[in-house]
Every structure is written in structure tokens, then in C-alpha cells.
Amino acid sequence: MESYEPDRLTPAQAAAMRRSFRSGRAALTRRSLLRASAGGALAVGGLGALSACGIPAAGKTAGGTSAEDHSAQEKTVNFSNWTEYMDVDDAGKHHPTLDRFTRRTGITVRYTEDINDNNEFFGKIQPQLAAGQDTGRDLIVLTDWMAARLIRLGWVQKLDPAHLPHAYANLSQQFRNPDWDPGRAYSYPWQGISTVIAYNKKALGGVEVKSVSDLLDNRKLKGRVGFLTEMRDSVGMTLLDMGKDPAKFTDDDFDAAIARLQKGVDSGQIRRFTGNDYTSDLTKGDLAACLAWAGDVVQLKADSPDVDFIIPDSGYITSTDVMLIPNKARHKTNAERLIDYYYEPQPAAELAAYINYVCPVDGVKAELAKIDKDAANNPLIIPDKAMQAKSRPFRSLTQKEETAYEQKFAKLTGA
């Protein structure tokens, strides 16, 4: 049985967290400063170590630990999400899709933007979950690697498929079967986060960029190439370029990818490893090309005619932020109804139009076109089948792998 021990950070975990707060996804909010969730993952390792000893995981059963469901008597649901990750009206006071859900169902949504970082939030709810207590939240949104941790610990509840007809029918094929939650027994994606290659056409000056190999090997780009401070994104894209599957790679494969990136560092080919701050360098032309998150690229393309992107033939990494119901939540059925609501085409389209991340809902394009035709035709928001086929996840890691890999990546980036 896996358990949680609130121990000190290992040096590798501390370095990963410093990267995240300095320049990674924890540094900025999603929309106002184009949050990089997309690599989809924040600093790995969290506030403690998962080990074979320590505090036993609360409710370690096949379906987590439920409380008595008060959904019928208490028409409410407590929803915790990241900042700037929900549609708002022009006045900035209301969330139209949530308001419509309440009018239809009579269920009031107590919506709180109290998630700024996966690790920080984990530390906030861990004492209650470890003690088998209610967190006061019925629905939370976390990045997939952190969601995998909570599932391993038995701290989230198994979903009832009977309450999720739209989610089951409309979930995009590319998100249906992650290795950490086969068949989506415990989670459903809120948004997808893709890593692509972005470039500044003027800064390239006619140099062709089609792959990670071009970033690493074309000497005409020396000192003008950027990679990401998120290990899963930079290593995952490099693994794909090397013909390896990020969903199945070995320790030797990982080491080979690190060595390939190290060569780019040593030769001066890679200018630096960045979080969201690559957006400024790219638009100014200080970076000619870099790994980038799709949510950023959508906005950058709208603001700068010189910025564009490519999807390498080898594929690209996609992570997810997912919805989970914690153990002991009082309103499980109401939370499941809210999950299912966001898998209906109309609310999914409204959300996609505002957020501009990868919509995980099939059949939403026609509805989105009524709101924003450009967004509906943007493959970074609504991937077509060819683009979906190139999407690859980064496999879930054991605690031992997490620590070892982050240590090696920290050494590479100088964190």
C-alpha cells in the first residue's frame, strides 16, 4: 500500500520547485499572463516524499472513501480551480456557464480560484485527506501528474458512470485511457495542454525549422533556441524526436535524451531554458524558435504576425488538467453533474472560446464556430484527427524515477 510521508524535499525536488516558481507554470496565471500548465506539469516532487512507510493513505480502497452524499438535500457544489481558468462576462463579475448550470439544475456552484500551484494545493489538502476528513471541496482541478499521485494514495473517489453520460460519450479519443487512470475511473480532463515548436519568421530569416533536431543541430540557430524548464515537455519532445515513445521509455532512453540536450547546452545552441518568459523573447526575435505551450501560441499569433508554430512529424506532448472528487466530499452527485455538464458541446465551446487551451470534448467545433470561427478552426484548440494522432502523453513516474529524473534535469538546466 502506498503511503504519504511529509518529509523534507530532496535536492532534486527543491530544484524543480524553484524552477517552477521562478519561471515555470507556477510563476504566472493561466490567461492574464498565459499560464503554462501545459506541460501540463508543474514542478515535480511536491511537498514531501511518497514512500513505503509513514502515514497510511486515507481510505485506500478501490474507489476512495466516500461520505454520505448530501446532494439531494443540499443543492450545492464546492468547486476549486486555478485562477483565470473559467469563462467570465464582460463585467468580470459572473461566470456565464456556471450561472446557466445553476438555472438548469438548481445547484449553486461555490466557485473558488484557490489553486495557484499543484504542490502548494497538495500541501493544503494533504492533512485532511491523510486523516480521512472532508476538505470542504467537492470538485478540484489538478495537473495529471498530481492527479495520478492522489489516485495512487486512494484520496479521490471513483466516479459513477451513470451520472456522466455526456462525458463518457464526448471525451476526445486522445484523452480516454491514460496509464495512471485507465478508462477514466477517477478523473475527466478540464483542458488539454500541448507542447509545440513556435518560431519567429523574421528572426529565422529563411531558416527552415520542422523538428527538435532542427532546433538542436542547425548551427544557423546557435544561441537563438529555447527549451522549457518543465522536464516532461523538454525531455518528452526530445524523446519523440529520437524515435522513442514518451509513454513507454526506459531509464536508458531518458539518459540519452538528457545527453542530447546537454550537447545543445555545451555547444551554445540552446540559449536558455524558460517558463512563460519565452513569449517576450520570441516576439522580440531574441529566440528564433523554441518549445512552446499551445495556449501561449494562440495568443501570440493573434498579437504578432511573425509568430507561428509547427507540429513535428515525430509528434508532440500533451498533458491535461483534470477534475477530481476528493474523499469525503459531501456532494459527489452534484459534482458529477457539473463534470458532465462541461462535456455538453455548448458549455464546452464557451469555455474553449475563453480559455484557448485544447478542448477535450468531441463534437464542439460547430458550437465554437458560432462564437469564434477562428478558434473553431484553430488546431491548437480543436485538434483534427491527424493532429490528435500525433499527440503523446508522458508516462506516469514512480517516486524513485521522479526523484532521479528531476535531479538529472536540474543539473542540465543549472537549476
Short mmCIF file of C-alpha atoms in Angstrom, two decimals, residues 12-273:
data_model
loop_
_atom_site.label_atom_id
_atom_site.label_comp_id
_atom_site.label_asym_id
_atom_site.label_seq_id
_atom_site.Cartn_x
_atom_site.Cartn_y
_atom_site.Cartn_z
CA ALA A 12 16.13 17.46 -6.96
CA GLN A 13 12.58 18.20 -5.82
CA ALA A 14 13.63 21.53 -4.33
CA ALA A 15 15.33 22.48 -7.60
CA ALA A 16 12.23 21.54 -9.57
CA MET A 17 10.08 23.71 -7.32
CA ARG A 18 12.47 26.66 -7.62
CA ARG A 19 12.30 26.37 -11.40
CA SER A 20 8.53 26.33 -11.30
CA PHE A 21 8.14 29.41 -9.12
CA ARG A 22 10.91 31.33 -10.87
CA SER A 23 9.85 30.81 -14.45
CA GLY A 24 7.63 27.77 -14.90
CA ARG A 25 3.92 27.18 -14.70
CA ALA A 26 3.65 28.24 -11.10
CA ALA A 27 5.02 31.67 -11.97
CA LEU A 28 2.05 33.02 -13.89
CA THR A 29 -1.72 32.77 -14.06
CA ARG A 30 -3.32 30.95 -16.95
CA ARG A 31 -4.99 33.62 -19.04
CA SER A 32 -3.76 37.02 -17.91
CA LEU A 33 -0.13 36.00 -18.38
CA LEU A 34 -0.69 32.82 -20.38
CA ARG A 35 -0.17 30.13 -17.79
CA ALA A 36 1.98 27.25 -18.82
CA SER A 37 0.08 24.40 -17.37
CA ALA A 38 0.83 22.85 -20.35
CA GLY A 39 3.37 20.78 -19.72
CA GLY A 40 0.76 20.42 -18.08
CA ALA A 41 3.03 19.85 -15.27
CA LEU A 42 4.36 21.98 -12.52
CA ALA A 43 7.47 21.18 -10.58
CA VAL A 44 7.55 17.51 -9.73
CA GLY A 45 8.02 16.00 -6.33
CA GLY A 46 5.71 18.11 -4.25
CA LEU A 47 5.91 18.95 -0.62
CA GLY A 48 7.01 15.56 0.53
CA ALA A 49 8.04 12.08 -0.48
CA LEU A 50 5.81 9.11 -1.15
CA SER A 51 7.33 6.06 0.43
CA ALA A 52 6.64 2.57 1.64
CA CYS A 53 6.32 3.79 5.21
CA GLY A 54 4.90 6.77 7.08
CA ILE A 55 1.29 7.88 7.44
CA PRO A 56 -1.04 5.33 5.81
CA ALA A 57 -3.05 6.67 2.92
CA ALA A 58 -6.56 7.53 3.99
CA GLY A 59 -9.23 5.22 2.67
CA LYS A 60 -7.01 3.08 0.49
CA THR A 61 -9.77 1.23 -1.30
CA ALA A 62 -10.64 0.58 -4.92
CA GLY A 63 -12.88 3.62 -5.02
CA GLY A 64 -11.50 6.01 -2.45
CA THR A 65 -13.54 6.96 0.60
CA SER A 66 -16.99 8.44 0.22
CA ALA A 67 -19.08 10.26 2.76
CA GLU A 68 -22.83 10.24 2.94
CA ASP A 69 -23.91 12.05 -0.22
CA HIS A 70 -25.96 15.11 0.68
CA SER A 71 -26.52 16.17 -2.94
CA ALA A 72 -30.29 15.71 -2.85
CA GLN A 73 -30.74 17.72 0.34
CA GLU A 74 -28.02 20.31 -0.23
CA LYS A 75 -28.27 21.74 -3.75
CA THR A 76 -24.71 22.99 -3.89
CA VAL A 77 -21.25 22.02 -5.11
CA ASN A 78 -17.92 23.45 -3.91
CA PHE A 79 -15.56 23.79 -6.89
CA SER A 80 -11.86 24.73 -6.55
CA ASN A 81 -10.00 25.70 -9.70
CA TRP A 82 -6.95 27.62 -10.93
CA THR A 83 -7.08 31.37 -11.41
CA GLU A 84 -8.30 32.69 -14.77
CA TYR A 85 -9.49 29.25 -15.83
CA MET A 86 -13.24 29.88 -16.26
CA ASP A 87 -15.28 32.00 -18.64
CA VAL A 88 -16.34 35.41 -17.31
CA ASP A 89 -18.72 38.07 -18.58
CA ASP A 90 -17.61 41.47 -19.84
CA ALA A 91 -18.06 42.99 -16.40
CA GLY A 92 -15.81 40.34 -14.91
CA LYS A 93 -18.36 39.51 -12.21
CA HIS A 94 -20.15 36.39 -13.42
CA HIS A 95 -19.29 33.03 -14.97
CA PRO A 96 -21.95 32.53 -17.65
CA THR A 97 -21.57 28.75 -17.97
CA LEU A 98 -21.77 28.23 -14.21
CA ASP A 99 -24.79 30.52 -13.97
CA ARG A 100 -26.53 28.52 -16.67
CA PHE A 101 -25.79 25.27 -14.86
CA THR A 102 -27.40 26.67 -11.71
CA ARG A 103 -30.51 27.86 -13.56
CA ARG A 104 -30.95 24.46 -15.16
CA THR A 105 -30.27 22.25 -12.15
CA GLY A 106 -30.98 24.42 -9.13
CA ILE A 107 -27.48 23.56 -7.88
CA THR A 108 -25.49 26.55 -6.65
CA VAL A 109 -21.78 26.43 -7.51
CA ARG A 110 -19.47 27.89 -4.90
CA TYR A 111 -16.60 28.58 -7.23
CA THR A 112 -13.21 29.39 -5.74
CA GLU A 113 -9.97 30.24 -7.56
CA ASP A 114 -7.70 28.94 -4.83
CA ILE A 115 -5.29 26.75 -6.81
CA ASN A 116 -2.11 28.54 -7.84
CA ASP A 117 0.30 25.61 -7.85
CA ASN A 118 -0.14 21.83 -7.71
CA ASN A 119 2.36 21.33 -4.90
CA GLU A 120 1.07 24.19 -2.80
CA PHE A 121 -2.51 22.95 -3.09
CA PHE A 122 -1.46 19.39 -2.31
CA GLY A 123 0.11 20.66 0.89
CA LYS A 124 -3.13 22.47 1.74
CA ILE A 125 -5.42 19.43 1.42
CA GLN A 126 -3.00 16.65 2.40
CA PRO A 127 -3.52 16.81 6.20
CA GLN A 128 -7.30 16.44 5.85
CA LEU A 129 -7.13 13.69 3.26
CA ALA A 130 -4.49 11.76 5.19
CA ALA A 131 -6.70 11.97 8.28
CA GLY A 132 -9.79 10.82 6.39
CA GLN A 133 -11.51 14.21 6.67
CA ASP A 134 -13.59 16.33 4.31
CA THR A 135 -11.54 19.04 2.56
CA GLY A 136 -14.62 21.22 2.13
CA ARG A 137 -14.33 20.75 -1.64
CA ASP A 138 -16.45 18.59 -3.92
CA LEU A 139 -14.51 19.14 -7.14
CA ILE A 140 -10.89 20.12 -7.76
CA VAL A 141 -8.75 20.62 -10.87
CA LEU A 142 -5.13 19.42 -10.80
CA THR A 143 -2.49 18.64 -13.42
CA ASP A 144 -2.38 15.00 -14.46
CA TRP A 145 0.83 14.01 -12.66
CA MET A 146 -0.55 15.32 -9.37
CA ALA A 147 -3.91 13.69 -10.05
CA ALA A 148 -2.06 10.40 -10.53
CA ARG A 149 -0.49 10.82 -7.10
CA LEU A 150 -3.85 11.37 -5.38
CA ILE A 151 -5.31 8.35 -7.14
CA ARG A 152 -2.36 6.18 -6.06
CA LEU A 153 -2.89 7.32 -2.48
CA GLY A 154 -6.60 6.46 -2.59
CA TRP A 155 -7.56 10.06 -1.84
CA VAL A 156 -10.14 10.58 -4.61
CA GLN A 157 -13.47 8.91 -5.25
CA LYS A 158 -14.37 6.64 -8.11
CA LEU A 159 -16.82 8.30 -10.49
CA ASP A 160 -20.29 6.91 -11.21
CA PRO A 161 -20.64 6.44 -14.99
CA ALA A 162 -24.41 6.68 -14.66
CA HIS A 163 -24.02 10.36 -13.81
CA LEU A 164 -21.61 11.07 -16.70
CA PRO A 165 -23.41 10.22 -19.97
CA HIS A 166 -22.09 13.22 -21.92
CA ALA A 167 -18.58 12.89 -20.51
CA TYR A 168 -18.42 9.22 -21.42
CA ALA A 169 -19.78 9.80 -24.94
CA ASN A 170 -17.96 13.03 -25.82
CA LEU A 171 -14.48 12.65 -24.33
CA SER A 172 -11.91 13.01 -27.09
CA GLN A 173 -10.21 9.76 -28.01
CA GLN A 174 -6.73 11.11 -27.29
CA PHE A 175 -7.60 11.55 -23.59
CA ARG A 176 -9.57 8.37 -22.94
CA ASN A 177 -7.06 5.98 -21.45
CA PRO A 178 -4.10 7.45 -19.52
CA ASP A 179 -1.84 4.92 -17.83
CA TRP A 180 -2.46 6.50 -14.42
CA ASP A 181 -6.29 6.33 -14.73
CA PRO A 182 -7.31 3.63 -17.22
CA GLY A 183 -10.79 4.18 -18.58
CA ARG A 184 -11.13 7.45 -16.66
CA ALA A 185 -12.45 5.81 -13.50
CA TYR A 186 -11.44 8.75 -11.27
CA SER A 187 -10.88 11.80 -13.47
CA TYR A 188 -12.04 13.73 -16.53
CA PRO A 189 -9.98 16.38 -18.33
CA TRP A 190 -10.80 20.03 -17.80
CA GLN A 191 -8.42 21.19 -20.55
CA GLY A 192 -5.54 19.77 -22.56
CA ILE A 193 -2.11 21.42 -22.75
CA SER A 194 0.05 20.78 -25.79
CA THR A 195 3.75 21.45 -26.36
CA VAL A 196 4.70 22.51 -29.90
CA ILE A 197 7.53 24.28 -31.71
CA ALA A 198 6.97 28.01 -32.07
CA TYR A 199 9.09 30.31 -34.20
CA ASN A 200 9.53 33.91 -35.27
CA LYS A 201 9.54 34.04 -39.07
CA LYS A 202 11.50 37.27 -39.25
CA ALA A 203 14.14 36.03 -36.80
CA LEU A 204 14.53 32.75 -38.71
CA GLY A 205 15.47 34.67 -41.84
CA GLY A 206 14.51 31.82 -44.13
CA VAL A 207 15.94 29.01 -41.98
CA GLU A 208 13.57 26.05 -42.01
CA VAL A 209 12.51 24.52 -38.71
CA LYS A 210 10.45 21.34 -38.72
CA SER A 211 11.74 19.29 -35.81
CA VAL A 212 13.52 19.23 -32.47
CA SER A 213 16.58 18.08 -34.42
CA ASP A 214 16.49 21.36 -36.32
CA LEU A 215 16.46 23.22 -33.01
CA LEU A 216 19.42 21.26 -31.70
CA ASP A 217 21.54 20.77 -34.81
CA ASN A 218 21.12 23.70 -37.19
CA ARG A 219 24.12 25.90 -36.44
CA LYS A 220 22.43 28.89 -38.05
CA LEU A 221 20.20 28.97 -34.96
CA LYS A 222 23.06 28.82 -32.43
CA GLY A 223 22.20 30.81 -29.32
CA ARG A 224 18.67 31.52 -30.50
CA VAL A 225 16.88 28.34 -29.43
CA GLY A 226 14.80 27.85 -26.29
CA PHE A 227 13.65 24.77 -24.38
CA LEU A 228 11.30 24.61 -21.42
CA THR A 229 12.02 24.39 -17.71
CA GLU A 230 9.39 21.64 -17.43
CA MET A 231 11.14 18.29 -17.57
CA ARG A 232 8.27 16.36 -19.12
CA ASP A 233 7.98 18.80 -22.02
CA SER A 234 11.62 19.24 -22.95
CA VAL A 235 12.60 15.61 -22.42
CA GLY A 236 9.35 14.30 -23.88
CA MET A 237 9.72 16.27 -27.11
CA THR A 238 13.35 15.16 -27.37
CA LEU A 239 12.40 11.52 -26.85
CA LEU A 240 9.86 11.77 -29.65
CA ASP A 241 12.48 13.30 -31.95
CA MET A 242 14.74 10.34 -31.14
CA GLY A 243 12.03 7.88 -32.15
CA LYS A 244 11.17 6.93 -28.57
CA ASP A 245 7.67 6.80 -27.09
CA PRO A 246 7.34 9.09 -24.01
CA ALA A 247 4.61 6.76 -22.79
CA LYS A 248 6.97 3.76 -22.66
CA PHE A 249 10.57 4.96 -22.39
CA THR A 250 13.31 3.37 -20.26
CA ASP A 251 15.98 4.86 -17.98
CA ASP A 252 18.49 4.50 -20.82
CA ASP A 253 16.15 6.38 -23.16
CA PHE A 254 15.82 9.18 -20.63
CA ASP A 255 19.57 9.42 -20.19
CA ALA A 256 20.06 9.54 -23.95
CA ALA A 257 17.60 12.44 -24.22
CA ILE A 258 19.38 14.30 -21.42
CA ALA A 259 22.72 13.74 -23.18
CA ARG A 260 21.29 15.12 -26.41
CA LEU A 261 20.06 18.24 -24.64
CA GLN A 262 23.35 18.56 -22.77
CA LYS A 263 25.17 18.68 -26.07
CA GLY A 264 22.94 21.58 -27.09
CA VAL A 265 23.76 23.38 -23.85
CA ASP A 266 27.50 22.77 -24.09
CA SER A 267 27.70 23.93 -27.70
CA GLY A 268 25.73 27.10 -27.03
CA GLN A 269 22.94 26.02 -29.38
CA ILE A 270 20.35 26.36 -26.60
CA ARG A 271 20.11 29.96 -25.44
CA ARG A 272 18.28 29.04 -22.23
CA PHE A 273 15.54 27.03 -20.58
#
